[in-house]
């Protein structure tokens, strides 16, 4: 059963959606970027419906300034109160929930890592965490190498090169970056995340050809439970991705 919920957060009213079920372990979904609670391609709404059909209650919400929620949008870095308010609302409207697993993709994963303690979240599933963009505006070197390796095997790309269909300057800059093997310096977002995570159980889900996931894998020297899916879809929207994602979340909820 799906129910629309309104709840307060620092003077504003936020909007959430509960897909109700009888389970004692529930999933709190935090949306990344400026996405509304249904997620890219309605992926989070579909995920919630499938989990609820399996007996797992799921709560999704729009943070302040997004979608149906009031207030100003200050981005993921100021979303701690929103996540805590959503967790409180989840426990109120689904009193059977005794344990909350938090799930987020991209900067929502980063926000959960940073702010989960205030929300009382018990375990984290962090997909493609965002730890900043590349300073030069290009994809990570590993992604560039994979990209050009694939193009080199495609005769159509050689035709595009010959007919001027490829930006030569950008391609040269990308190849220069791909050739560099300099070690990475410490990442300040990653450093904040590892401190905030502490001893909270967590796992990382990585789309191994996604630029954000590649940058995270390179900039995260702290190990941990990393699960990879062979896909380039940041939102796990390719064939078979959602089934894999469902399996990973079900396992965490157990």
Coordinates of N, CA and C in Angstrom, one line a residue:
X1 N 0.8 -1.2 0.0 CA 0.0 0.0 0.0 C 0.9 1.2 0.0
X2 N 0.6 2.2 -0.9 CA 1.4 3.4 -1.1 C 0.7 4.6 -0.5
X3 N 1.4 5.3 0.4 CA 0.8 6.4 1.1 C 1.6 7.7 1.0
X4 N 1.0 8.8 0.8 CA 1.7 10.1 0.7 C 1.8 10.7 2.1
X5 N 3.0 11.1 2.5 CA 3.2 11.6 3.9 C 3.8 13.0 3.9
X6 N 3.3 13.9 4.8 CA 3.9 15.2 5.0 C 4.5 15.2 6.4
X7 N 5.7 15.8 6.6 CA 6.4 15.8 7.9 C 7.3 17.0 7.9
X8 N 7.5 17.5 9.2 CA 8.3 18.8 9.4 C 9.8 18.6 9.4
X9 N 10.5 19.6 8.9 CA 11.9 19.7 9.0 C 12.3 21.2 9.1
X10 N 12.7 21.5 10.3 CA 13.2 22.9 10.6 C 12.3 24.0 10.1
X11 N 11.0 23.8 10.3 CA 10.1 24.9 9.9 C 9.4 24.7 8.6
X12 N 9.9 23.8 7.8 CA 9.3 23.5 6.4 C 8.6 22.2 6.5
X13 N 7.7 22.0 5.5 CA 7.0 20.7 5.4 C 7.6 19.9 4.2
X14 N 8.0 18.7 4.5 CA 8.6 17.8 3.4 C 7.5 16.8 3.0
X15 N 7.7 16.3 1.9 CA 6.8 15.3 1.3 C 7.5 13.9 1.1
X16 N 6.9 12.9 1.6 CA 7.5 11.6 1.4 C 6.5 10.6 1.0
X17 N 6.9 9.4 0.6 CA 6.0 8.3 0.1 C 6.4 7.1 0.9
X18 N 5.4 6.4 1.5 CA 5.6 5.2 2.2 C 5.0 4.1 1.4
X19 N 5.8 3.1 1.0 CA 5.3 1.8 0.5 C 5.3 0.9 1.6
X20 N 4.1 0.6 2.2 CA 4.0 0.0 3.5 C 4.1 -1.5 3.3
X21 N 4.6 -2.2 4.4 CA 4.7 -3.6 4.5 C 5.0 -4.0 5.9
X22 N 4.9 -5.2 6.3 CA 4.9 -5.7 7.7 C 6.3 -5.9 8.2
X23 N 7.3 -5.8 7.4 CA 8.7 -6.2 7.9 C 9.2 -5.3 9.0
X24 N 10.1 -5.8 9.8 CA 10.8 -5.0 10.9 C 12.0 -4.3 10.4
X25 N 12.5 -4.6 9.2 CA 13.6 -3.9 8.6 C 13.1 -3.1 7.5
X26 N 13.3 -1.8 7.5 CA 12.8 -0.9 6.4 C 13.9 -0.2 5.7
X27 N 13.6 0.2 4.4 CA 14.6 0.9 3.6 C 14.2 2.4 3.5
X28 N 15.2 3.3 3.8 CA 15.0 4.7 3.6 C 15.8 5.1 2.4
X29 N 15.2 5.5 1.3 CA 15.8 5.9 0.1 C 16.1 7.4 0.1
X30 N 17.3 7.8 -0.1 CA 17.7 9.2 -0.2 C 18.0 9.5 -1.7
X31 N 17.4 10.5 -2.3 CA 17.6 10.8 -3.7 C 18.8 11.6 -3.9
X32 N 19.5 11.4 -5.0 CA 20.8 12.1 -5.3 C 20.5 13.3 -6.2
X33 N 21.5 14.2 -6.2 CA 21.4 15.4 -7.0 C 20.1 16.2 -6.7
X34 N 19.5 16.7 -7.7 CA 18.2 17.3 -7.5 C 17.0 16.5 -8.0
X35 N 17.2 15.2 -7.9 CA 16.1 14.2 -8.3 C 15.0 14.2 -7.3
X36 N 13.8 14.1 -7.8 CA 12.7 13.9 -6.9 C 12.6 12.5 -6.4
X37 N 11.8 12.2 -5.5 CA 11.8 10.9 -4.8 C 11.5 9.7 -5.7
X38 N 11.0 9.8 -6.9 CA 10.7 8.7 -7.7 C 12.0 8.2 -8.4
X39 N 13.0 9.0 -8.4 CA 14.3 8.6 -9.0 C 14.4 8.7 -10.5
X40 N 15.6 8.5 -11.0 CA 15.8 8.5 -12.5 C 15.0 7.4 -13.1
X41 N 14.2 7.7 -14.2 CA 13.4 6.7 -14.9 C 12.4 6.0 -14.0
X42 N 12.0 6.7 -12.9 CA 11.1 6.1 -11.9 C 11.7 4.9 -11.2
X43 N 13.0 4.8 -11.2 CA 13.7 3.7 -10.7 C 13.4 3.4 -9.2
X44 N 13.5 4.5 -8.4 CA 13.3 4.3 -7.0 C 11.8 4.0 -6.6
X45 N 10.9 4.5 -7.4 CA 9.5 4.2 -7.2 C 9.2 2.7 -7.5
X46 N 9.8 2.2 -8.6 CA 9.7 0.8 -8.9 C 10.4 -0.1 -7.9
X47 N 11.6 0.3 -7.5 CA 12.3 -0.5 -6.5 C 11.5 -0.6 -5.2
X48 N 10.9 0.5 -4.8 CA 10.1 0.5 -3.6 C 8.9 -0.4 -3.7
X49 N 8.2 -0.4 -4.8 CA 7.0 -1.2 -5.0 C 7.4 -2.7 -5.0
X50 N 8.6 -3.1 -5.6 CA 9.0 -4.5 -5.6 C 9.4 -4.9 -4.2
X51 N 10.1 -4.1 -3.5 CA 10.5 -4.5 -2.1 C 9.3 -4.6 -1.2
X52 N 8.3 -3.7 -1.3 CA 7.1 -3.7 -0.5 C 6.4 -5.0 -0.7
X53 N 6.3 -5.4 -2.0 CA 5.7 -6.7 -2.3 C 6.3 -7.9 -1.7
X54 N 7.6 -7.7 -1.3 CA 8.4 -8.8 -0.6 C 8.3 -8.6 0.9
X55 N 7.5 -7.7 1.4 CA 7.3 -7.5 2.8 C 8.2 -6.5 3.5
X56 N 8.9 -5.7 2.6 CA 9.9 -4.7 3.2 C 9.3 -3.3 3.0
X57 N 9.1 -2.6 4.1 CA 8.6 -1.2 4.0 C 9.7 -0.3 3.5
X58 N 9.3 0.7 2.6 CA 10.2 1.6 2.0 C 9.7 3.0 2.1
X59 N 10.6 3.9 2.5 CA 10.2 5.4 2.6 C 11.1 6.2 1.7
X60 N 10.5 7.0 0.9 CA 11.2 7.9 0.0 C 10.8 9.3 0.3
X61 N 11.6 10.3 0.0 CA 11.2 11.7 0.3 C 11.9 12.7 -0.6
X62 N 11.3 13.9 -0.7 CA 12.0 15.0 -1.4 C 12.6 15.9 -0.3
X63 N 13.9 16.2 -0.4 CA 14.5 17.1 0.6 C 14.0 18.5 0.3
X64 N 14.3 19.4 1.2 CA 13.9 20.8 1.1 C 14.2 21.4 -0.2
X65 N 13.3 22.1 -0.8 CA 13.5 22.8 -2.1 C 13.4 21.9 -3.3
X66 N 13.1 20.6 -3.1 CA 13.0 19.7 -4.2 C 11.6 19.1 -4.3
X67 N 11.1 19.0 -5.6 CA 9.8 18.3 -5.8 C 8.7 18.9 -5.0
X68 N 8.0 18.2 -4.2 CA 6.8 18.6 -3.5 C 7.1 19.2 -2.1
X69 N 8.4 19.3 -1.7 CA 8.8 19.8 -0.4 C 9.0 21.3 -0.4
X70 N 8.7 21.9 0.8 CA 9.0 23.3 0.9 C 10.4 23.6 1.2
X71 N 10.7 24.9 1.3 CA 12.1 25.3 1.7 C 13.0 25.6 0.6
X72 N 14.3 25.9 1.0 CA 15.3 26.2 0.0 C 16.2 24.9 -0.1
X73 N 16.7 24.8 -1.3 CA 17.6 23.6 -1.7 C 19.0 24.1 -1.5
X74 N 19.7 23.5 -0.5 CA 21.1 23.9 -0.2 C 22.0 22.7 -0.6
X75 N 21.5 21.7 -1.3 CA 22.3 20.6 -1.8 C 22.6 19.5 -0.7
X76 N 23.3 18.5 -1.2 CA 23.6 17.4 -0.3 C 24.3 17.7 1.0
X77 N 25.2 18.7 0.9 CA 26.0 19.0 2.1 C 25.2 19.6 3.3
X78 N 24.0 20.0 3.0 CA 23.2 20.6 4.1 C 21.9 19.7 4.3
X79 N 22.0 18.5 3.9 CA 20.8 17.6 3.9 C 20.7 16.8 5.2
X80 N 21.6 16.9 6.1 CA 21.5 16.1 7.3 C 20.2 16.2 8.1
X81 N 19.6 17.4 8.3 CA 18.3 17.6 9.0 C 17.2 16.9 8.2
X82 N 17.3 17.0 6.9 CA 16.2 16.3 6.0 C 16.2 14.8 6.2
X83 N 17.4 14.2 6.2 CA 17.5 12.8 6.4 C 17.0 12.4 7.7
X84 N 17.4 13.1 8.8 CA 17.0 12.8 10.1 C 15.5 12.9 10.3
X85 N 14.9 14.0 9.7 CA 13.4 14.2 9.7 C 12.7 13.0 9.0
X86 N 13.3 12.6 7.9 CA 12.6 11.5 7.1 C 12.7 10.2 7.9
X87 N 13.8 9.9 8.6 CA 13.9 8.7 9.4 C 12.9 8.7 10.5
X88 N 12.7 9.9 11.2 CA 11.7 10.0 12.3 C 10.3 9.8 11.7
X89 N 10.0 10.4 10.6 CA 8.7 10.2 10.0 C 8.5 8.7 9.6
X90 N 9.5 8.1 9.1 CA 9.4 6.6 8.7 C 9.0 5.8 10.0
X91 N 9.7 6.0 11.0 CA 9.5 5.3 12.3 C 8.1 5.6 12.8
X92 N 7.6 6.8 12.6 CA 6.3 7.2 13.1 C 5.1 6.5 12.3
X93 N 5.3 6.5 11.0 CA 4.2 6.0 10.2 C 4.3 4.5 10.0
X94 N 5.4 3.9 10.3 CA 5.6 2.5 10.2 C 6.2 2.0 11.5
X95 N 5.4 1.9 12.6 CA 6.0 1.6 13.9 C 6.5 0.2 14.0
X96 N 6.2 -0.7 13.0 CA 6.8 -2.0 13.0 C 8.3 -2.0 12.6
X97 N 8.8 -0.9 12.0 CA 10.2 -0.8 11.6 C 11.1 -0.6 12.8
X98 N 11.9 -1.6 13.1 CA 12.9 -1.5 14.2 C 14.3 -1.2 13.7
X99 N 14.5 -1.4 12.5 CA 15.9 -1.3 11.9 C 15.8 -0.6 10.5
X100 N 16.6 0.5 10.3 CA 16.5 1.2 9.1 C 17.8 1.0 8.3
X101 N 17.7 0.6 7.1 CA 18.8 0.6 6.1 C 18.7 1.8 5.2
X102 N 19.8 2.6 5.1 CA 19.7 3.8 4.2 C 20.4 3.4 2.9
X103 N 19.7 3.9 1.8 CA 20.2 3.6 0.4 C 20.2 5.0 -0.3
X104 N 21.3 5.3 -1.0 CA 21.4 6.5 -1.8 C 22.4 6.3 -2.9
X105 N 22.2 7.0 -4.0 CA 23.1 7.0 -5.1 C 23.8 8.3 -5.3
X106 N 25.0 8.4 -5.7 CA 25.8 9.6 -6.0 C 25.9 10.4 -4.8
X107 N 25.6 11.7 -4.8 CA 25.8 12.5 -3.6 C 24.8 12.2 -2.5
X108 N 23.8 11.5 -2.8 CA 22.9 10.9 -1.7 C 23.6 9.9 -0.9
X109 N 24.5 9.1 -1.5 CA 25.3 8.1 -0.8 C 26.3 8.9 0.1
X110 N 26.9 10.0 -0.5 CA 27.8 10.8 0.3 C 27.1 11.4 1.5
X111 N 25.9 11.9 1.3 CA 25.1 12.5 2.4 C 24.8 11.5 3.5
X112 N 24.4 10.3 3.1 CA 24.1 9.2 4.1 C 25.3 8.9 4.9
X113 N 26.5 8.8 4.2 CA 27.7 8.5 4.9 C 28.0 9.5 6.0
X114 N 27.8 10.8 5.6 CA 28.1 11.9 6.5 C 27.1 12.1 7.6
X115 N 25.8 11.9 7.4 CA 24.8 12.3 8.3 C 23.9 11.2 8.9
X116 N 24.3 9.9 8.6 CA 23.4 8.8 9.1 C 23.3 8.7 10.6
X117 N 24.3 9.1 11.3 CA 24.2 8.9 12.8 C 23.1 9.7 13.4
X118 N 23.0 11.0 13.0 CA 22.0 11.8 13.5 C 20.6 11.3 13.2
X119 N 20.5 10.5 12.1 CA 19.2 9.9 11.7 C 18.9 8.6 12.4
X120 N 19.9 8.0 13.0 CA 19.8 6.7 13.7 C 19.6 5.6 12.7
X121 N 20.3 5.7 11.5 CA 20.3 4.6 10.5 C 21.3 3.6 10.9
X122 N 20.9 2.3 10.7 CA 21.7 1.2 11.2 C 22.7 0.6 10.3
X123 N 22.4 0.7 9.0 CA 23.3 0.1 8.0 C 23.1 0.9 6.7
X124 N 24.2 1.0 5.9 CA 24.2 1.9 4.7 C 24.5 1.1 3.4
X125 N 23.8 1.3 2.4 CA 24.1 0.8 1.0 C 24.3 2.0 0.2
X126 N 25.6 2.2 -0.2 CA 26.1 3.4 -0.8 C 26.4 3.2 -2.3
X127 N 25.7 3.7 -3.2 CA 25.9 3.4 -4.6 C 26.6 4.6 -5.3
X128 N 27.7 4.3 -6.0 CA 28.4 5.3 -6.7 C 28.6 6.6 -6.0
X129 N 29.2 6.5 -4.8 CA 29.3 7.8 -4.0 C 30.1 8.9 -4.7
X130 N 29.7 10.1 -4.5 CA 30.3 11.3 -5.2 C 31.3 11.8 -4.2
X131 N 32.6 11.9 -4.7 CA 33.6 12.5 -3.9 C 34.3 13.7 -4.7
X132 N 33.5 14.4 -5.5 CA 34.0 15.5 -6.2 C 34.2 15.3 -7.7
X133 N 34.2 16.3 -8.5 CA 34.4 16.2 -9.9 C 35.9 16.3 -10.2
X134 N 36.3 15.9 -11.4 CA 37.7 16.1 -11.8 C 38.0 17.6 -12.0
X135 N 39.1 18.0 -11.5 CA 39.5 19.4 -11.6 C 39.5 20.0 -13.0
X136 N 39.9 19.1 -14.0 CA 40.0 19.6 -15.4 C 38.7 19.4 -16.2
X137 N 37.7 19.0 -15.6 CA 36.4 18.8 -16.3 C 36.3 17.6 -17.1
X138 N 37.4 16.8 -17.2 CA 37.4 15.6 -18.0 C 37.0 14.4 -17.1
X139 N 36.6 13.3 -17.7 CA 36.4 12.1 -16.9 C 37.7 11.6 -16.3
X140 N 37.6 10.7 -15.3 CA 38.8 10.1 -14.7 C 39.6 9.4 -15.8
X141 N 40.9 9.3 -15.5 CA 41.8 8.7 -16.5 C 41.4 7.3 -16.9
X142 N 41.0 6.5 -15.9 CA 40.6 5.1 -16.2 C 39.4 5.1 -17.1
X143 N 38.5 6.0 -17.0 CA 37.3 6.0 -17.8 C 37.7 6.4 -19.3
X144 N 38.7 7.4 -19.4 CA 39.1 7.8 -20.7 C 39.8 6.6 -21.4
X145 N 40.7 5.9 -20.7 CA 41.3 4.8 -21.3 C 40.3 3.7 -21.8
X146 N 39.3 3.4 -21.0 CA 38.3 2.4 -21.4 C 37.5 2.9 -22.6
X147 N 37.2 4.2 -22.6 CA 36.4 4.9 -23.7 C 37.2 4.8 -25.0
X148 N 38.4 5.2 -25.0 CA 39.2 5.2 -26.2 C 39.6 3.8 -26.7
X149 N 39.7 2.9 -25.8 CA 40.0 1.5 -26.2 C 38.8 0.9 -26.9
X150 N 37.6 1.2 -26.4 CA 36.4 0.8 -27.2 C 36.3 1.4 -28.5
X151 N 36.6 2.7 -28.6 CA 36.4 3.4 -29.9 C 37.5 2.9 -30.9
X152 N 38.6 2.6 -30.4 CA 39.7 2.1 -31.3 C 39.3 0.9 -32.1
X153 N 38.4 0.1 -31.4 CA 38.0 -1.2 -32.1 C 36.7 -1.0 -33.0
X154 N 36.2 0.2 -33.1 CA 35.0 0.5 -33.8 C 35.4 1.3 -35.1
X155 N 35.2 0.6 -36.3 CA 35.5 1.3 -37.5 C 34.8 2.6 -37.8
X156 N 33.5 2.7 -37.2 CA 32.8 3.9 -37.4 C 33.4 5.1 -36.8
X157 N 34.2 4.9 -35.7 CA 34.8 6.0 -35.0 C 36.0 6.5 -35.9
X158 N 36.7 5.6 -36.6 CA 37.8 6.1 -37.5 C 37.2 6.9 -38.6
X159 N 36.0 6.6 -39.1 CA 35.3 7.3 -40.1 C 35.0 8.7 -39.6
X160 N 34.4 8.8 -38.4 CA 34.1 10.1 -37.7 C 35.3 11.0 -37.6
X161 N 36.5 10.3 -37.2 CA 37.7 11.1 -37.1 C 38.1 11.7 -38.5
X162 N 38.0 10.9 -39.5 CA 38.4 11.3 -40.9 C 37.5 12.4 -41.4
X163 N 36.3 12.4 -41.0 CA 35.3 13.4 -41.5 C 35.1 14.5 -40.6
X164 N 35.9 14.7 -39.6 CA 35.8 15.8 -38.7 C 34.7 15.7 -37.6
X165 N 34.1 14.5 -37.4 CA 33.1 14.3 -36.5 C 33.5 14.2 -35.0
X166 N 34.8 14.3 -34.8 CA 35.3 14.2 -33.4 C 36.1 15.4 -33.1
X167 N 35.9 15.9 -31.9 CA 36.6 17.1 -31.4 C 38.1 16.8 -31.1
X168 N 39.0 17.1 -32.0 CA 40.4 16.7 -31.9 C 41.0 17.2 -30.7
X169 N 40.7 18.5 -30.3 CA 41.4 19.1 -29.2 C 41.0 18.4 -27.9
X170 N 39.7 18.1 -27.7 CA 39.3 17.4 -26.5 C 39.8 16.0 -26.5
X171 N 39.9 15.4 -27.6 CA 40.4 14.0 -27.7 C 41.9 14.0 -27.3
X172 N 42.6 15.0 -27.7 CA 44.1 15.0 -27.4 C 44.2 15.3 -25.9
X173 N 43.4 16.2 -25.3 CA 43.5 16.4 -23.9 C 43.1 15.2 -23.1
X174 N 42.1 14.4 -23.6 CA 41.8 13.2 -22.9 C 42.9 12.2 -23.0
X175 N 43.5 12.0 -24.1 CA 44.6 11.1 -24.3 C 45.8 11.5 -23.4
X176 N 46.1 12.7 -23.3 CA 47.2 13.2 -22.4 C 46.9 12.8 -20.9
X177 N 45.6 13.0 -20.5 CA 45.3 12.7 -19.2 C 45.4 11.2 -18.9
X178 N 44.9 10.4 -19.9 CA 44.9 9.0 -19.8 C 46.3 8.4 -19.7
X179 N 47.3 9.1 -20.2 CA 48.6 8.6 -20.2 C 49.3 8.9 -18.8
X180 N 48.7 9.7 -18.0 CA 49.3 10.1 -16.7 C 49.0 9.0 -15.7
X181 N 50.0 8.7 -14.9 CA 49.9 7.6 -13.8 C 50.2 8.2 -12.5
X182 N 50.2 9.5 -12.3 CA 50.6 10.1 -11.0 C 49.7 9.7 -9.9
X183 N 50.2 9.4 -8.7 CA 49.4 9.0 -7.6 C 48.4 10.1 -7.2
X184 N 47.3 9.7 -6.7 CA 46.2 10.6 -6.3 C 46.5 11.1 -4.8
X185 N 46.3 12.4 -4.7 CA 46.5 13.0 -3.3 C 45.2 12.7 -2.5
X186 N 45.2 13.0 -1.2 CA 44.0 12.7 -0.4 C 42.8 13.5 -0.9
X187 N 41.6 12.9 -0.8 CA 40.4 13.5 -1.2 C 39.7 14.0 0.0
X188 N 39.4 15.3 0.2 CA 38.8 15.8 1.4 C 37.4 15.2 1.7
X189 N 36.6 15.0 0.6 CA 35.2 14.4 0.9 C 35.4 13.0 1.3
X190 N 36.2 12.2 0.7 CA 36.4 10.8 1.1 C 36.9 10.8 2.6
X191 N 37.8 11.7 2.9 CA 38.3 11.7 4.3 C 37.2 12.0 5.3
X192 N 36.3 12.9 5.0 CA 35.2 13.2 5.9 C 34.3 12.0 6.0
X193 N 34.1 11.3 4.9 CA 33.2 10.2 4.8 C 33.7 9.0 5.7
X194 N 35.0 8.7 5.6 CA 35.5 7.6 6.4 C 35.4 7.9 7.9
X195 N 35.6 9.1 8.3 CA 35.5 9.5 9.7 C 34.1 9.3 10.1
X196 N 33.1 9.8 9.3 CA 31.7 9.8 9.7 C 31.2 8.4 9.7
X197 N 31.7 7.5 8.8 CA 31.2 6.1 8.8 C 31.5 5.4 10.1
X198 N 32.7 5.6 10.6 CA 33.1 4.9 11.8 C 32.9 3.4 11.8
X199 N 32.2 2.9 12.7 CA 31.9 1.4 12.8 C 30.5 1.1 12.2
X200 N 29.9 2.0 11.5 CA 28.6 1.7 11.0 C 28.7 0.7 9.8
X201 N 28.0 -0.4 9.8 CA 28.1 -1.4 8.7 C 27.7 -0.7 7.4
X202 N 28.4 -0.9 6.4 CA 28.1 -0.3 5.1 C 28.7 -1.1 4.0
X203 N 28.2 -1.0 2.8 CA 28.7 -1.6 1.6 C 28.6 -0.6 0.4
X204 N 29.5 -0.7 -0.6 CA 29.4 0.1 -1.7 C 29.0 -0.7 -2.9
X205 N 28.1 -0.1 -3.7 CA 27.7 -0.7 -5.0 C 28.2 0.2 -6.1
X206 N 29.0 -0.3 -7.0 CA 29.6 0.5 -8.0 C 29.3 0.0 -9.4
X207 N 28.8 0.9 -10.3 CA 28.7 0.6 -11.7 C 30.0 0.8 -12.3
X208 N 30.7 -0.3 -12.7 CA 32.1 -0.2 -12.9 C 32.6 0.6 -14.1
X209 N 31.6 1.0 -15.0 CA 32.0 1.9 -16.1 C 31.4 3.3 -16.0
X210 N 30.9 3.6 -14.8 CA 30.3 4.9 -14.6 C 31.4 5.8 -14.1
X211 N 31.5 7.1 -14.6 CA 32.6 8.0 -14.2 C 32.6 8.3 -12.7
X212 N 31.5 8.5 -12.1 CA 31.4 8.8 -10.7 C 32.0 7.6 -9.9
X213 N 31.6 6.4 -10.2 CA 32.1 5.2 -9.5 C 33.6 5.0 -9.7
X214 N 34.0 5.3 -11.0 CA 35.5 5.1 -11.2 C 36.3 6.1 -10.4
X215 N 35.8 7.3 -10.3 CA 36.5 8.3 -9.5 C 36.5 7.9 -8.0
X216 N 35.4 7.4 -7.6 CA 35.3 7.0 -6.2 C 36.3 5.8 -5.9
X217 N 36.3 4.8 -6.8 CA 37.2 3.7 -6.6 C 38.7 4.1 -6.5
X218 N 39.0 5.1 -7.4 CA 40.4 5.6 -7.4 C 40.7 6.4 -6.2
X219 N 39.7 7.2 -5.7 CA 40.0 8.1 -4.6 C 39.6 7.6 -3.2
X220 N 39.3 6.3 -3.1 CA 38.9 5.7 -1.8 C 39.9 4.7 -1.4
X221 N 40.9 5.0 -0.6 CA 41.9 4.1 -0.2 C 41.6 3.2 1.0
X222 N 40.4 3.3 1.5 CA 40.1 2.7 2.8 C 39.5 1.3 2.8
X223 N 39.4 0.7 1.6 CA 38.9 -0.6 1.5 C 37.4 -0.7 1.7
X224 N 36.9 -1.8 2.3 CA 35.5 -1.9 2.6 C 34.8 -2.9 1.6
X225 N 33.6 -3.2 1.9 CA 32.8 -4.1 1.1 C 32.3 -3.5 -0.2
X226 N 33.0 -3.8 -1.3 CA 32.6 -3.2 -2.6 C 32.0 -4.2 -3.5
X227 N 30.8 -4.0 -4.0 CA 30.2 -4.9 -5.0 C 30.1 -4.1 -6.3
X228 N 30.5 -4.8 -7.4 CA 30.5 -4.1 -8.7 C 29.5 -4.8 -9.7
X229 N 28.9 -3.9 -10.5 CA 28.0 -4.3 -11.5 C 28.7 -3.9 -12.8
X230 N 28.8 -4.8 -13.8 CA 29.3 -4.4 -15.1 C 28.3 -3.6 -15.9
X231 N 28.3 -2.3 -15.7 CA 27.4 -1.4 -16.4 C 28.0 0.0 -16.4
X232 N 27.5 0.8 -17.4 CA 27.9 2.2 -17.5 C 26.8 3.1 -17.0
X233 N 25.7 2.5 -16.5 CA 24.5 3.3 -16.1 C 24.7 3.7 -14.7
X234 N 24.8 5.0 -14.5 CA 24.9 5.6 -13.1 C 23.7 5.3 -12.3
X235 N 22.5 5.2 -12.9 CA 21.3 4.9 -12.1 C 20.9 3.4 -12.2
X236 N 21.8 2.5 -12.7 CA 21.5 1.1 -12.8 C 20.2 0.9 -13.6
X237 N 20.2 1.5 -14.8 CA 19.0 1.4 -15.6 C 19.1 0.5 -16.8
X238 N 20.3 -0.2 -17.0 CA 20.5 -1.1 -18.1 C 19.8 -2.4 -17.8
X239 N 19.7 -3.3 -18.8 CA 19.0 -4.6 -18.7 C 19.7 -5.4 -17.6
X240 N 19.0 -5.9 -16.6 CA 19.5 -6.7 -15.6 C 20.0 -5.9 -14.4
X241 N 20.3 -4.6 -14.5 CA 20.8 -3.8 -13.4 C 19.9 -3.8 -12.2
X242 N 18.6 -3.5 -12.5 CA 17.7 -3.4 -11.3 C 17.6 -4.7 -10.5
X243 N 17.6 -5.8 -11.2 CA 17.5 -7.1 -10.5 C 18.8 -7.3 -9.6
X244 N 19.9 -6.9 -10.1 CA 21.2 -6.9 -9.3 C 21.0 -6.0 -8.1
X245 N 20.6 -4.8 -8.4 CA 20.4 -3.8 -7.3 C 19.5 -4.4 -6.2
X246 N 18.3 -4.9 -6.7 CA 17.4 -5.5 -5.7 C 18.0 -6.6 -4.9
X247 N 18.8 -7.5 -5.5 CA 19.5 -8.5 -4.7 C 20.4 -8.0 -3.7
X248 N 21.2 -7.0 -4.0 CA 22.1 -6.4 -3.1 C 21.4 -5.7 -1.9
X249 N 20.3 -5.1 -2.2 CA 19.5 -4.4 -1.1 C 18.8 -5.4 -0.2
X250 N 18.2 -6.4 -0.8 CA 17.6 -7.5 -0.1 C 18.6 -8.2 0.9
X251 N 19.8 -8.4 0.4 CA 20.8 -9.0 1.2 C 21.1 -8.1 2.4
X252 N 21.3 -6.8 2.2 CA 21.6 -5.9 3.3 C 20.4 -5.9 4.3
X253 N 19.2 -5.9 3.9 CA 18.1 -5.9 4.8 C 17.9 -7.1 5.6
X254 N 18.5 -8.2 5.2 CA 18.5 -9.4 6.0 C 19.5 -9.3 7.2

